[in-house]
XYZ file of C-alpha atoms in Angstrom:
260
model
C 44.639 -18.919 -45.027
C 42.017 -17.492 -47.274
C 38.582 -18.271 -46.489
C 35.750 -19.433 -48.515
C 32.890 -16.783 -50.334
C 30.399 -18.233 -47.927
C 32.553 -17.966 -44.993
C 30.900 -15.908 -41.925
C 33.580 -14.211 -39.921
C 31.175 -12.903 -37.118
C 29.702 -16.417 -36.417
C 33.216 -17.590 -36.206
C 33.964 -14.922 -33.455
C 30.613 -15.730 -31.719
C 31.284 -19.006 -31.153
C 35.044 -18.089 -29.953
C 33.347 -16.163 -27.231
C 31.526 -19.030 -26.220
C 34.684 -21.601 -26.051
C 36.404 -18.758 -24.210
C 34.619 -19.967 -21.041
C 35.772 -22.707 -19.092
C 36.202 -24.865 -16.165
C 39.377 -22.801 -15.299
C 37.475 -19.532 -16.279
C 33.991 -19.489 -15.686
C 33.727 -15.289 -15.406
C 35.522 -13.362 -17.491
C 35.615 -9.492 -17.862
C 34.958 -7.753 -21.061
C 38.706 -7.170 -21.445
C 39.607 -11.034 -20.829
C 36.994 -12.172 -23.674
C 38.538 -9.590 -25.882
C 41.942 -10.838 -24.978
C 41.097 -14.255 -25.111
C 39.421 -14.064 -28.647
C 41.925 -11.635 -30.428
C 38.799 -8.965 -30.495
C 38.595 -5.406 -29.942
C 36.779 -4.436 -26.903
C 33.952 -2.912 -28.853
C 33.670 -6.148 -30.822
C 33.874 -8.266 -27.377
C 31.090 -6.015 -26.220
C 28.711 -6.320 -29.188
C 29.073 -10.239 -29.161
C 28.917 -10.615 -25.205
C 25.948 -8.257 -25.572
C 23.881 -10.195 -28.016
C 24.695 -13.500 -26.506
C 23.452 -11.862 -23.094
C 20.120 -10.744 -25.017
C 19.988 -14.590 -26.490
C 20.052 -16.257 -23.094
C 23.405 -18.128 -24.037
C 25.262 -15.263 -21.219
C 24.973 -13.882 -18.207
C 26.114 -10.868 -16.563
C 26.520 -8.681 -13.546
C 27.826 -5.725 -15.231
C 31.233 -6.445 -15.062
C 31.962 -10.360 -15.010
C 30.528 -12.494 -17.639
C 29.638 -16.287 -17.249
C 27.802 -18.814 -19.949
C 24.195 -19.106 -19.079
C 22.390 -23.169 -18.914
C 20.765 -22.313 -21.846
C 24.410 -22.893 -23.847
C 23.570 -26.503 -22.993
C 20.969 -26.706 -25.800
C 24.040 -26.384 -28.220
C 25.538 -29.859 -26.754
C 22.040 -31.471 -26.543
C 20.990 -30.641 -30.228
C 24.211 -32.576 -31.162
C 22.973 -35.715 -28.763
C 19.753 -35.724 -29.966
C 20.761 -35.728 -33.728
C 23.090 -38.795 -33.372
C 21.919 -42.690 -32.638
C 22.842 -45.227 -30.433
C 25.732 -46.504 -31.598
C 27.443 -43.495 -32.095
C 26.624 -42.690 -28.446
C 28.062 -46.043 -27.695
C 31.132 -46.459 -29.889
C 33.561 -44.170 -27.999
C 32.800 -46.448 -24.704
C 33.329 -49.651 -26.873
C 36.770 -48.367 -27.845
C 37.546 -47.544 -24.255
C 36.375 -50.842 -23.278
C 38.334 -52.901 -25.870
C 41.181 -50.723 -24.952
C 41.027 -51.734 -21.247
C 40.412 -55.561 -21.686
C 41.912 -56.096 -24.932
C 39.358 -58.269 -26.524
C 36.646 -57.534 -29.104
C 33.338 -55.816 -28.408
C 29.987 -55.021 -29.992
C 26.468 -53.603 -29.559
C 23.569 -55.288 -30.991
C 19.816 -54.686 -31.118
C 16.506 -56.941 -31.256
C 15.531 -57.163 -34.747
C 12.194 -59.997 -34.667
C 14.127 -63.474 -33.698
C 17.464 -61.892 -34.508
C 20.203 -59.747 -32.707
C 21.558 -57.092 -35.057
C 24.987 -55.655 -34.707
C 24.857 -52.159 -34.707
C 28.630 -51.131 -33.494
C 31.464 -53.119 -33.238
C 35.120 -52.697 -32.162
C 36.945 -55.530 -32.666
C 40.434 -56.870 -31.857
C 41.057 -59.949 -34.091
C 39.189 -62.583 -35.429
C 38.189 -65.177 -33.195
C 34.900 -66.630 -35.068
C 34.730 -68.613 -38.374
C 32.398 -66.285 -39.508
C 32.908 -62.539 -39.899
C 31.101 -60.003 -37.927
C 30.371 -56.469 -39.194
C 28.069 -53.982 -38.199
C 24.316 -56.021 -39.897
C 25.546 -58.909 -38.542
C 22.710 -61.062 -37.459
C 22.690 -64.175 -34.727
C 19.492 -66.002 -33.133
C 19.026 -64.119 -30.127
C 18.614 -67.449 -27.867
C 22.298 -68.458 -28.627
C 23.841 -65.144 -27.562
C 24.856 -63.312 -24.796
C 23.492 -59.765 -26.085
C 20.102 -61.853 -27.099
C 19.752 -63.294 -23.980
C 19.962 -59.952 -21.715
C 17.630 -58.425 -24.180
C 15.149 -61.346 -24.278
C 15.322 -61.294 -20.281
C 14.005 -57.601 -20.501
C 10.983 -58.366 -22.573
C 7.471 -58.227 -21.275
C 6.312 -61.513 -19.785
C 3.800 -61.672 -22.807
C 6.394 -60.872 -25.429
C 8.664 -63.269 -23.984
C 6.132 -66.292 -24.160
C 5.108 -65.246 -27.633
C 9.073 -65.408 -28.327
C 9.617 -68.699 -26.819
C 6.343 -70.184 -28.786
C 7.745 -69.190 -32.219
C 11.274 -69.353 -31.930
C 13.076 -72.225 -33.702
C 15.864 -73.412 -31.159
C 18.289 -75.461 -32.909
C 21.507 -76.612 -31.467
C 24.155 -74.905 -32.930
C 26.468 -76.516 -30.774
C 26.242 -79.767 -28.676
C 26.224 -76.934 -25.760
C 23.373 -74.692 -26.927
C 20.383 -74.333 -25.036
C 17.770 -75.244 -27.185
C 14.566 -76.045 -25.365
C 12.021 -72.985 -24.358
C 11.942 -74.591 -20.539
C 15.375 -74.311 -20.142
C 15.960 -71.388 -22.209
C 13.327 -69.567 -20.076
C 14.953 -70.602 -16.868
C 18.221 -69.349 -18.176
C 16.550 -66.121 -18.875
C 15.345 -65.800 -15.414
C 18.893 -65.940 -13.833
C 19.764 -63.301 -16.295
C 17.153 -61.281 -15.583
C 18.398 -61.576 -11.671
C 21.898 -61.187 -12.143
C 21.998 -58.462 -14.731
C 24.020 -59.992 -17.306
C 24.623 -63.357 -19.441
C 27.584 -65.204 -20.245
C 27.125 -67.794 -23.206
C 30.260 -70.516 -23.037
C 30.362 -72.088 -26.729
C 26.715 -71.952 -27.514
C 26.770 -69.627 -30.534
C 30.297 -71.524 -32.070
C 32.642 -74.147 -30.323
C 35.557 -71.867 -28.896
C 33.824 -68.776 -28.519
C 32.560 -67.263 -25.219
C 30.901 -64.024 -24.532
C 29.408 -62.138 -21.779
C 26.755 -59.271 -22.016
C 24.894 -56.864 -20.480
C 21.938 -54.444 -21.199
C 21.522 -51.216 -22.218
C 18.639 -49.310 -20.675
C 16.795 -45.872 -21.681
C 15.577 -43.255 -19.892
C 12.226 -45.398 -18.768
C 14.031 -48.167 -17.686
C 13.639 -50.547 -20.953
C 16.031 -52.776 -22.524
C 16.722 -51.247 -25.854
C 20.107 -52.999 -26.561
C 23.022 -54.935 -25.212
C 27.069 -54.966 -25.007
C 29.110 -57.716 -25.275
C 32.678 -58.755 -25.019
C 33.642 -61.781 -26.494
C 36.919 -63.824 -25.992
C 38.436 -66.875 -27.383
C 37.782 -69.912 -24.731
C 41.441 -70.908 -24.401
C 42.118 -67.382 -23.203
C 39.601 -66.891 -20.574
C 37.578 -69.389 -18.178
C 33.698 -68.410 -17.508
C 34.839 -67.351 -13.800
C 38.025 -65.443 -15.444
C 35.207 -63.800 -18.117
C 33.082 -63.278 -14.707
C 36.080 -61.723 -12.509
C 38.232 -59.714 -15.186
C 35.768 -58.534 -17.596
C 32.347 -57.938 -16.291
C 33.495 -54.962 -14.070
C 34.277 -52.682 -16.778
C 31.744 -53.859 -19.218
C 29.189 -53.066 -16.403
C 31.043 -49.831 -15.831
C 30.709 -48.857 -20.063
C 27.254 -49.730 -20.029
C 26.559 -47.332 -17.323
C 28.164 -44.856 -19.235
C 26.485 -45.169 -22.474
C 22.957 -45.204 -20.579
C 24.420 -42.019 -18.693
C 24.928 -40.355 -22.234
C 21.609 -41.519 -23.359
C 19.595 -39.906 -20.284
C 20.970 -36.533 -21.178
C 20.279 -36.609 -24.677
C 16.986 -34.797 -25.217
C 13.884 -37.145 -26.490
C 13.385 -37.363 -30.399
C 10.102 -36.133 -31.693
C 7.595 -39.237 -32.971
C 7.622 -38.003 -36.307
C-alpha cells in the first residue's frame, strides 16, 4: 500500500517495537523483537537502544523489557480526554447488561446537563440528548450531586431554587428535599419515582474525582411498568455502582490537567 509523502516509517517501526511487548512476552531478546516486528537485527538493535536511552525500555544486556516510563504515553491520552469520553464505554457496558438507558450529567447552575447518554428506547415525552437540561431537584442524578454539595452551597441552592411540582409525586418543598438529600447521602444513591415525568423511574449514583468531590452522576432510567422501585434497587443498583466505580478508577489514573 503506497504511503503518503509525510509518512515517517521509522516512527511506525519504533511504535511496533513497543507493541511487541505484552503480557505473554514481557521480556524479549533482540532476535525476538526483530522477528516479531519484521526488522533486521541491526535495525531492531538501533530502535531498542534508542528507546533504552529515552527511558522507555530497559535491558540487562540480553533481555529487553518495557520501563515504567512507557505509561506516560497512555497518560497523555487519558489526560486529553473529557469526563464523558472516559465514561461512555462504561455506560455502554452498563446498558448492555441492564438493557435500559443510561446517562451522565453534571450540575450547571440549578440544573443538571446531560453530557453523555446511551439510550435503548425513548421512554419520555421529551427527547433526551447531550445538552438536555432538567431541574436538579426532580432528578435522580441531580439529587446525588446536590447531596454531595458542601452544606453552605446546598443551603444557598435550597434558598433560591424554584421547586415546582412537575408531577403530583414531585418533592417540592425545601424541608422535604433537604431530608431526602440526607437519605441520598447516607445510602450513596438516589431513586426518583415518577417525579420528573409520570411513568418514569430512575436510579443514580455519584461520580467522584480523586479528591472525593462529587463532580457528576450516572443514572439508569426505566419505565415504571417494567420495574418497581424494589426491582430497580435489586437489579439495577449493583451494576450501576460497578460502572461508577470503574469510571472513578479511570479518572484516578489520568494525570491532573493544568489549571491554564
